[in-house]
Short mmCIF file of C-alpha atoms in Angstrom, two decimals:
data_model
loop_
_atom_site.label_atom_id
_atom_site.label_comp_id
_atom_site.label_asym_id
_atom_site.label_seq_id
_atom_site.Cartn_x
_atom_site.Cartn_y
_atom_site.Cartn_z
CA UNK U 365 -3.03 71.33 28.49
CA UNK U 366 0.62 70.75 26.95
CA UNK U 367 0.06 73.14 24.21
CA UNK U 368 -1.12 75.90 26.79
CA UNK U 369 2.35 75.18 28.91
CA UNK U 370 4.20 75.27 25.77
CA UNK U 371 2.60 78.73 24.58
CA UNK U 372 3.43 80.38 28.06
CA UNK U 373 6.77 79.01 28.46
CA UNK U 374 7.45 80.26 24.81
CA UNK U 375 5.76 83.77 25.71
CA UNK U 376 8.06 84.19 28.95
CA UNK U 377 11.09 83.19 27.04
CA UNK U 378 10.51 85.79 24.34
CA UNK U 379 9.88 88.61 27.21
CA UNK U 380 12.99 87.64 28.83
CA UNK U 381 14.76 87.95 25.58
CA UNK U 382 13.47 91.36 24.61
CA UNK U 383 14.55 92.58 28.06
CA UNK U 384 17.92 91.49 27.87
CA UNK U 385 18.60 92.60 24.20
CA UNK U 386 16.39 95.72 23.71
CA UNK U 387 17.10 99.14 25.79
CA UNK U 388 13.51 99.78 27.08
CA UNK U 389 12.85 102.12 30.14
CA UNK U 390 12.32 99.90 33.16
CA UNK U 391 8.22 99.93 34.39
CA UNK U 392 7.92 100.12 37.87
CA UNK U 393 7.79 96.95 39.60
CA UNK U 394 3.97 96.62 40.19
CA UNK U 395 3.70 97.28 36.62
CA UNK U 396 6.15 94.73 35.59
CA UNK U 397 4.25 91.87 37.76
CA UNK U 398 0.63 93.05 36.40
CA UNK U 399 1.94 92.72 32.92
CA UNK U 400 3.43 89.39 33.40
CA UNK U 401 0.36 88.20 34.91
CA UNK U 402 -1.82 89.39 32.27
CA UNK U 403 0.54 87.94 29.46
CA UNK U 404 0.39 84.48 31.46
CA UNK U 405 -3.05 84.59 32.03
CA UNK U 406 -3.90 85.51 28.04
CA UNK U 407 -1.52 83.09 26.83
CA UNK U 408 -2.99 80.17 29.39
CA UNK U 409 -6.52 81.03 27.89
CA UNK U 410 -5.45 80.90 24.35
CA UNK U 411 -3.84 77.90 24.98
CA UNK U 412 -6.52 76.25 26.35
CA UNK U 413 -8.63 77.63 23.90
CA UNK U 414 -6.48 76.08 21.10
CA UNK U 415 -6.56 72.76 23.32
CA UNK U 416 -10.39 72.52 23.37
CA UNK U 417 -10.86 72.99 19.72
CA UNK U 418 -8.25 70.06 19.17
CA UNK U 419 -10.05 68.00 21.14
CA UNK U 420 -13.64 68.57 19.98
CA UNK U 421 -11.82 67.57 16.43
CA UNK U 422 -10.50 64.35 17.89
CA UNK U 423 -13.59 63.59 19.62
CA UNK U 424 -15.96 64.19 16.35
CA UNK U 425 -13.21 62.05 14.68
CA UNK U 426 -13.57 59.37 16.88
CA UNK U 427 -17.25 59.44 16.71
CA UNK U 428 -17.05 59.04 12.91
CA UNK U 429 -14.70 56.34 13.10
CA UNK U 430 -16.88 54.44 15.42
CA UNK U 431 -20.10 55.21 13.34
CA UNK U 432 -18.12 53.79 10.54
CA UNK U 433 -17.40 50.75 12.42
CA UNK U 434 -20.46 50.20 13.70
CA UNK U 435 -22.11 50.58 10.13
CA UNK U 436 -19.83 48.04 8.64
CA UNK U 437 -20.46 45.66 11.70
CA UNK U 438 -24.08 46.18 11.16
CA UNK U 439 -23.99 45.55 7.82
CA UNK U 440 -21.81 42.08 7.91
CA UNK U 441 -24.43 41.02 10.28
CA UNK U 442 -27.40 41.67 7.95
CA UNK U 443 -25.27 40.19 4.86
CA UNK U 444 -24.19 37.12 6.36
CA UNK U 445 -25.85 33.89 5.35
CA UNK U 446 -27.37 32.83 8.90
CA UNK U 447 -29.65 34.02 11.67
CA UNK U 448 -27.85 35.14 14.84
CA UNK U 449 -30.38 35.59 17.69
CA UNK U 450 -30.23 36.45 20.99
CA UNK U 451 -32.48 35.15 23.24
CA UNK U 452 -33.76 35.56 26.61
CA UNK U 453 -33.83 32.38 29.22
CA UNK U 454 -37.39 32.12 28.68
CA UNK U 455 -36.98 31.59 25.48
CA UNK U 456 -38.29 34.84 23.82
CA UNK U 457 -36.22 36.44 21.46
CA UNK U 458 -34.15 39.87 22.28
CA UNK U 459 -32.54 40.55 19.08
CA UNK U 460 -32.16 39.33 15.48
CA UNK U 461 -29.44 39.99 12.87
CA UNK U 462 -29.17 38.51 9.34
CA UNK U 463 -31.48 37.76 6.49
CA UNK U 464 -34.25 34.91 7.22
CA UNK U 465 -34.96 32.16 4.63
CA UNK U 466 -38.15 32.81 2.27
CA UNK U 467 -40.19 30.79 4.47
CA UNK U 468 -39.44 32.57 7.81
CA UNK U 469 -39.64 36.34 6.73
CA UNK U 470 -42.21 37.71 8.71
CA UNK U 471 -42.05 35.27 11.55
CA UNK U 472 -38.82 36.33 13.32
CA UNK U 473 -39.35 39.49 15.51
CA UNK U 474 -38.25 40.74 18.77
CA UNK U 475 -40.39 39.01 21.90
CA UNK U 476 -41.86 36.20 19.90
CA UNK U 477 -41.21 32.80 21.46
CA UNK U 478 -38.76 30.65 19.65
CA UNK U 479 -40.20 27.51 20.04
CA UNK U 480 -43.43 28.41 17.89
CA UNK U 481 -41.21 28.46 14.73
CA UNK U 482 -41.16 24.91 15.18
CA UNK U 483 -43.66 22.00 14.27
CA UNK U 484 -45.51 20.72 17.29
CA UNK U 485 -43.62 17.25 17.18
CA UNK U 486 -40.28 19.22 17.47
CA UNK U 487 -41.14 21.69 20.42
CA UNK U 488 -40.40 19.53 23.25
CA UNK U 489 -36.70 19.04 21.67
CA UNK U 490 -36.12 22.86 21.24
CA UNK U 491 -37.18 23.30 24.72
CA UNK U 492 -34.99 20.72 25.98
CA UNK U 493 -32.12 22.56 23.79
CA UNK U 494 -32.75 25.77 25.57
CA UNK U 495 -32.78 24.72 29.18
CA UNK U 496 -29.28 22.16 28.27
CA UNK U 497 -27.79 25.50 26.83
CA UNK U 498 -28.33 27.58 30.01
CA UNK U 499 -27.12 24.76 32.05
CA UNK U 500 -24.31 23.41 30.21
CA UNK U 501 -23.34 25.99 28.26
CA UNK U 502 -24.33 24.62 24.83
CA UNK U 503 -26.70 22.75 22.77
CA UNK U 504 -27.24 21.87 19.21
CA UNK U 505 -30.81 20.99 17.77
CA UNK U 506 -32.71 20.44 14.39
CA UNK U 507 -36.42 21.19 13.91
CA UNK U 508 -38.90 21.37 11.06
CA UNK U 509 -40.72 24.56 10.53
CA UNK U 510 -44.32 25.08 11.63
CA UNK U 511 -46.05 24.58 8.63
CA UNK U 512 -43.72 23.65 6.33
CA UNK U 513 -42.55 20.22 6.52
CA UNK U 514 -39.98 19.95 3.86
CA UNK U 515 -37.89 22.95 5.54
CA UNK U 516 -35.35 21.77 8.13
CA UNK U 517 -33.67 24.37 10.45
CA UNK U 518 -30.66 23.54 12.61
CA UNK U 519 -29.90 26.14 15.76
CA UNK U 520 -26.42 26.22 17.55
CA UNK U 521 -26.87 27.51 20.94
CA UNK U 522 -24.23 28.97 23.35
CA UNK U 523 -24.78 30.63 26.63
CA UNK U 524 -23.52 34.12 26.76
CA UNK U 525 -24.28 34.86 30.07
CA UNK U 526 -26.67 34.16 32.77
CA UNK U 527 -29.62 36.25 31.35
CA UNK U 528 -28.84 35.53 27.64
CA UNK U 529 -28.23 32.89 25.12
CA UNK U 530 -26.78 33.16 21.65
CA UNK U 531 -27.88 31.25 18.55
CA UNK U 532 -27.34 30.79 14.98
CA UNK U 533 -29.99 29.47 12.96
CA UNK U 534 -29.75 28.10 9.51
CA UNK U 535 -31.75 26.41 6.74
CA UNK U 536 -30.33 22.87 6.52
CA UNK U 537 -32.73 21.45 4.35
CA UNK U 538 -30.23 20.27 1.33
CA UNK U 539 -27.80 18.75 4.22
CA UNK U 540 -31.04 17.15 5.84
CA UNK U 541 -32.23 15.73 2.66
CA UNK U 542 -28.57 14.33 1.61
CA UNK U 543 -28.36 12.59 5.22
CA UNK U 544 -31.71 10.97 5.05
CA UNK U 545 -30.50 9.80 1.41
CA UNK U 546 -27.62 8.14 3.11
CA UNK U 547 -29.54 6.69 5.66
CA UNK U 548 -32.02 5.11 2.83
CA UNK U 549 -29.14 4.14 0.85
CA UNK U 550 -27.49 2.53 3.98
CA UNK U 551 -30.76 0.68 5.18
CA UNK U 552 -30.93 -0.58 1.66
CA UNK U 553 -27.76 -1.93 1.21
CA UNK U 554 -27.94 -3.50 4.67
CA UNK U 555 -30.97 -5.29 3.58
CA UNK U 556 -29.70 -6.48 0.45
CA UNK U 557 -26.72 -7.85 2.37
CA UNK U 558 -28.85 -9.62 4.78
CA UNK U 559 -30.86 -10.80 1.75
CA UNK U 560 -27.75 -11.99 0.09
CA UNK U 561 -26.70 -13.82 3.55
CA UNK U 562 -30.03 -15.66 3.74
CA UNK U 563 -29.56 -16.83 0.04
CA UNK U 564 -26.05 -18.03 0.31
CA UNK U 565 -27.05 -19.78 3.94
CA UNK U 566 -30.13 -21.37 2.12
CA UNK U 567 -28.23 -22.33 -1.14
CA UNK U 568 -25.03 -23.87 0.79
CA UNK U 569 -27.65 -26.16 2.73
CA UNK U 570 -29.42 -27.18 -0.43
CA UNK U 571 -26.36 -28.12 -2.07
CA UNK U 572 -24.88 -30.10 1.01
CA UNK U 573 -27.48 -32.39 0.72
CA UNK U 574 -26.82 -33.73 -2.92
CA UNK U 575 -23.14 -33.17 -2.24
CA UNK U 576 -23.27 -35.49 0.56
CA UNK U 577 -24.85 -38.19 -1.70
CA UNK U 578 -21.83 -37.92 -4.06
CA UNK U 579 -19.24 -38.24 -1.35
CA UNK U 580 -20.95 -41.41 -0.15
CA UNK U 581 -21.25 -43.15 -3.52
CA UNK U 582 -18.01 -41.88 -4.61
CA UNK U 583 -16.40 -43.47 -1.22
CA UNK U 584 -18.34 -46.66 -1.91
CA UNK U 585 -16.87 -46.93 -5.51
CA UNK U 586 -13.28 -46.40 -4.29
CA UNK U 587 -13.52 -48.63 -1.33
CA UNK U 588 -14.69 -51.34 -3.87
CA UNK U 589 -17.54 -52.47 -1.50
CA UNK U 590 -19.66 -54.13 -4.29
CA UNK U 591 -16.73 -55.48 -6.62
CA UNK U 592 -13.39 -54.67 -8.37
CA UNK U 593 -13.18 -51.52 -10.68
CA UNK U 594 -10.57 -50.96 -13.27
CA UNK U 595 -7.82 -48.61 -12.25
CA UNK U 596 -9.54 -45.74 -14.48
CA UNK U 597 -12.62 -45.82 -12.84
CA UNK U 598 -11.06 -46.08 -9.38
CA UNK U 599 -8.85 -43.09 -10.12
CA UNK U 600 -12.03 -41.27 -11.06
CA UNK U 601 -13.85 -42.40 -7.88
CA UNK U 602 -10.84 -40.94 -6.11
CA UNK U 603 -10.86 -37.50 -8.11
CA UNK U 604 -14.82 -37.11 -7.18
CA UNK U 605 -14.22 -37.98 -3.21
CA UNK U 606 -11.47 -35.97 -3.36
CA UNK U 607 -13.32 -32.76 -5.18
CA UNK U 608 -16.43 -33.23 -3.14
CA UNK U 609 -14.55 -32.79 -0.22
CA UNK U 610 -12.92 -29.78 -0.92
CA UNK U 611 -16.21 -28.52 -2.43
CA UNK U 612 -17.93 -29.52 0.94
CA UNK U 613 -15.36 -27.48 3.07
CA UNK U 614 -16.22 -24.46 0.78
CA UNK U 615 -19.79 -24.82 1.17
CA UNK U 616 -19.30 -25.10 5.03
CA UNK U 617 -17.18 -21.96 5.07
CA UNK U 618 -19.91 -19.89 3.00
CA UNK U 619 -22.59 -21.34 5.24
CA UNK U 620 -20.87 -20.08 8.31
CA UNK U 621 -20.25 -16.71 7.18
CA UNK U 622 -23.55 -16.20 5.85
CA UNK U 623 -24.75 -17.00 9.23
CA UNK U 624 -22.40 -14.93 10.97
CA UNK U 625 -23.21 -11.82 8.58
CA UNK U 626 -26.91 -12.64 9.21
CA UNK U 627 -26.39 -12.83 13.27
CA UNK U 628 -27.62 -16.41 13.11
CA UNK U 629 -24.88 -18.50 13.93
CA UNK U 630 -25.07 -19.74 17.25
CA UNK U 631 -22.30 -21.66 19.62
CA UNK U 632 -22.88 -24.42 21.25
CA UNK U 633 -20.52 -23.98 24.30
CA UNK U 634 -19.60 -27.00 26.41
CA UNK U 635 -16.61 -27.82 28.87
CA UNK U 636 -13.81 -29.80 27.09
CA UNK U 637 -10.16 -30.42 27.11
CA UNK U 638 -8.74 -28.24 24.24
CA UNK U 639 -5.63 -30.22 23.65
CA UNK U 640 -8.11 -33.05 22.57
CA UNK U 641 -9.20 -30.55 19.74
CA UNK U 642 -5.60 -29.31 19.14
CA UNK U 643 -4.64 -33.14 18.41
CA UNK U 644 -7.32 -33.91 16.28
CA UNK U 645 -6.72 -30.85 13.80
CA UNK U 646 -2.88 -31.86 14.02
CA UNK U 647 -3.62 -35.36 13.13
CA UNK U 648 -6.05 -34.19 10.20
CA UNK U 649 -3.25 -31.89 8.83
CA UNK U 650 -0.42 -34.12 9.06
CA UNK U 651 -1.18 -35.54 5.52
CA UNK U 652 -1.21 -32.32 4.16
CA UNK U 653 1.65 -31.15 5.90
CA UNK U 654 3.72 -34.33 4.81
CA UNK U 655 2.64 -33.97 1.11
CA UNK U 656 3.75 -30.07 1.24
CA UNK U 657 7.22 -31.20 2.72
CA UNK U 658 6.70 -29.10 5.95
CA UNK U 659 7.42 -29.89 9.42
CA UNK U 660 4.25 -29.52 11.37
CA UNK U 661 4.35 -29.75 15.23
CA UNK U 662 2.04 -28.88 18.20
CA UNK U 663 3.20 -27.62 21.58
CA UNK U 664 0.42 -28.49 24.09
CA UNK U 665 0.40 -28.10 27.85
CA UNK U 666 1.28 -31.19 29.55
CA UNK U 667 -1.81 -30.89 31.87
CA UNK U 668 -5.78 -30.75 30.76
CA UNK U 669 -6.57 -27.37 29.74
CA UNK U 670 -10.25 -27.13 30.28
CA UNK U 671 -12.29 -24.38 28.60
CA UNK U 672 -15.82 -23.41 28.06
CA UNK U 673 -16.31 -23.08 24.20
CA UNK U 674 -17.66 -24.15 21.00
CA UNK U 675 -15.35 -27.35 20.21
CA UNK U 676 -16.32 -26.96 16.45
CA UNK U 677 -15.33 -23.38 16.55
CA UNK U 678 -12.05 -24.30 18.28
CA UNK U 679 -11.61 -27.15 15.51
CA UNK U 680 -12.13 -24.49 12.81
CA UNK U 681 -10.15 -21.69 14.20
CA UNK U 682 -6.94 -24.54 14.19
CA UNK U 683 -7.78 -25.80 11.18
CA UNK U 684 -8.00 -22.42 9.05
CA UNK U 685 -5.03 -21.26 10.53
CA UNK U 686 -3.02 -24.28 10.20
CA UNK U 687 -4.33 -24.61 6.50
CA UNK U 688 -3.48 -21.22 5.54
CA UNK U 689 0.10 -21.60 7.37
CA UNK U 690 0.96 -24.63 4.97
CA UNK U 691 -0.06 -22.92 1.95
CA UNK U 692 1.87 -20.06 2.18
CA UNK U 693 5.11 -22.12 3.74
CA UNK U 694 7.59 -23.48 1.25
CA UNK U 695 8.99 -27.01 1.17
CA UNK U 696 11.60 -27.65 4.33
CA UNK U 697 9.84 -25.04 6.25
CA UNK U 698 7.92 -25.50 9.92
CA UNK U 699 4.31 -24.53 10.83
CA UNK U 700 4.01 -24.55 14.94
CA UNK U 701 0.58 -24.95 16.83
CA UNK U 702 0.90 -23.42 20.26
CA UNK U 703 -1.95 -23.98 22.99
CA UNK U 704 -1.79 -22.14 26.30
CA UNK U 705 -3.40 -20.34 28.99
CA UNK U 706 -2.70 -16.55 30.07
CA UNK U 707 -4.96 -16.34 33.38
CA UNK U 708 -8.70 -16.86 32.06
CA UNK U 709 -7.75 -16.19 28.25
CA UNK U 710 -6.99 -19.17 25.99
CA UNK U 711 -4.12 -18.54 23.50
CA UNK U 712 -3.94 -20.34 20.23
CA UNK U 713 -1.03 -19.35 18.35
CA UNK U 714 0.14 -20.76 14.75
CA UNK U 715 3.67 -19.43 13.62
CA UNK U 716 5.14 -20.45 10.12
CA UNK U 717 8.68 -19.87 8.41
CA UNK U 718 6.87 -18.83 5.03
CA UNK U 719 7.09 -15.86 2.70
CA UNK U 720 5.34 -13.45 5.36
CA UNK U 721 2.71 -11.03 4.60
CA UNK U 722 3.29 -7.39 3.69
CA UNK U 723 1.78 -4.61 5.98
CA UNK U 724 -0.70 -3.56 3.37
CA UNK U 725 -1.92 -7.02 2.96
CA UNK U 726 -2.29 -7.30 6.79
CA UNK U 727 -4.98 -4.67 6.75
CA UNK U 728 -7.04 -6.22 4.33
CA UNK U 729 -6.88 -9.94 5.51
CA UNK U 730 -9.62 -10.89 7.94
CA UNK U 731 -12.07 -9.60 6.11
CA UNK U 732 -14.45 -12.06 3.74
CA UNK U 733 -13.24 -13.31 0.59
CA UNK U 734 -9.76 -11.10 0.71
CA UNK U 735 -6.72 -12.84 0.17
CA UNK U 736 -2.98 -12.33 0.01
CA UNK U 737 0.03 -13.99 -1.81
CA UNK U 738 0.47 -14.42 -5.59
CA UNK U 739 -2.03 -16.20 -7.93
CA UNK U 740 -1.21 -19.66 -7.37
CA UNK U 741 -2.03 -19.38 -3.72
CA UNK U 742 -5.24 -17.41 -4.48
CA UNK U 743 -6.57 -19.97 -6.40
CA UNK U 744 -6.72 -22.67 -3.70
CA UNK U 745 -8.67 -20.66 -1.28
CA UNK U 746 -11.60 -18.40 -0.99
CA UNK U 747 -10.40 -16.00 1.47
CA UNK U 748 -12.91 -16.93 3.67
CA UNK U 749 -10.55 -18.68 6.30
CA UNK U 750 -9.16 -15.80 8.28
CA UNK U 751 -12.55 -14.14 8.35
CA UNK U 752 -14.07 -17.18 10.22
CA UNK U 753 -11.27 -17.49 12.63
CA UNK U 754 -11.89 -13.49 13.36
CA UNK U 755 -15.58 -14.10 13.63
CA UNK U 756 -15.31 -17.06 15.93
CA UNK U 757 -13.06 -15.50 18.18
CA UNK U 758 -15.17 -12.31 18.42
CA UNK U 759 -18.35 -14.51 19.16
CA UNK U 760 -16.20 -15.83 22.03
CA UNK U 761 -15.52 -12.48 23.45
CA UNK U 762 -11.91 -12.50 21.92
CA UNK U 763 -9.59 -11.16 19.12
CA UNK U 764 -7.34 -12.24 16.56
CA UNK U 765 -3.83 -10.62 15.83
CA UNK U 766 -1.70 -11.05 13.01
CA UNK U 767 2.28 -10.30 12.94
CA UNK U 768 4.01 -10.37 9.94
CA UNK U 769 7.08 -9.38 7.91
CA UNK U 770 8.09 -10.07 4.06
CA UNK U 771 10.61 -12.78 4.39
CA UNK U 772 10.44 -13.82 7.90
CA UNK U 773 7.10 -15.75 8.38
CA UNK U 774 3.70 -15.20 9.79
CA UNK U 775 2.28 -15.41 13.62
CA UNK U 776 -1.50 -15.25 14.19
CA UNK U 777 -2.81 -15.15 17.61
CA UNK U 778 -6.26 -15.85 18.67
CA UNK U 779 -6.87 -14.79 22.41
CA UNK U 780 -10.51 -15.83 23.95
CA UNK U 781 -11.45 -15.44 27.61
CA UNK U 782 -12.92 -19.36 27.67
CA UNK U 783 -10.68 -20.66 30.42
CA UNK U 784 -12.67 -22.31 33.16
CA UNK U 785 -12.08 -20.82 36.66
CA UNK U 786 -10.80 -24.03 38.09
CA UNK U 787 -8.08 -24.02 35.83
CA UNK U 788 -7.12 -20.29 36.56
CA UNK U 789 -7.19 -21.31 40.16
CA UNK U 790 -5.03 -23.99 39.76
CA UNK U 791 -2.31 -22.33 37.45
#
């Protein structure tokens, strides 16, 4: 239309120019009108004809371009590594694009029921995935190919509209086999770990019996109950008893860790005043603190604080934390044990003024056999103390939190919801 208008305007302009510049005889008025009308009709018709030709060519080019794009798209769909499925809500295939795995060739065609591809045992799972895709918009499922138990397929489904589901089917046998190997390896490792824990538990139990005899007889000798001993033999008896006590502590720790790992550790809960357990630990550790030149003190509530917990576990938590703090606190430093209640939660806090722990070591500590510090500090422990503290706290439904900076000391907080309701109401 624009081209026709341009040609008409150009013809009229040319005619007007000729009339102004050329000495032509003036035609009669009605002849001029007829000539102008004929000229306008002719130019308009010619313009429309040219426009139609241009439009036809444009349409043909657009059709060719669309054909090329469609051909590329079909080629891409056919060459991509997965199968793209268009599925009716009843589970029948509407369209299929892509190259199927070798085992599926000849089995994928329009109007076939999708669930017929799966083994009998997996068909209910596939039906449920289709139902979930229609109701929830998406679903993923894995299944074994019918007649091919070694072929594992995975199907991702998405709802396109109310009448169609789109799916992507892929051969996942390699990934499935790798996952099966990982599961088998994990089960094997767990079985070996459980076996190791049972072995350590049994070994620790068997070692404690002769060790108790060694400690008992060495105690009789060092007390000289049956007569005097020379100074040298008396010193040996002291060393035997002291070494036996240290070994018994290590064996007890290993036994507790093994029981916890094997899920055979049972709490013996009872109601008691937690201050008594804390004072017992402070008395027991006072000698070690004095020998190390460290000030050990306790901040305990004035009134009784009744809890429902395992008394031995509470003592072991305080004992391990104080022992660990003394190991890292230099002479002249201080270690403080604080026991308090925060509602139903018992807070047992051990703070020291020692060397502190780096952020990297804090991430590791609390796992069995993990230690921090220098070689001289690592040599006096097994790395089980904090692991037992964390495990005992978790068995009571609580947690262990560590706060430390190098050169600024360490604070370990154990929180357990074991305070009796009567104590909470009184507070």
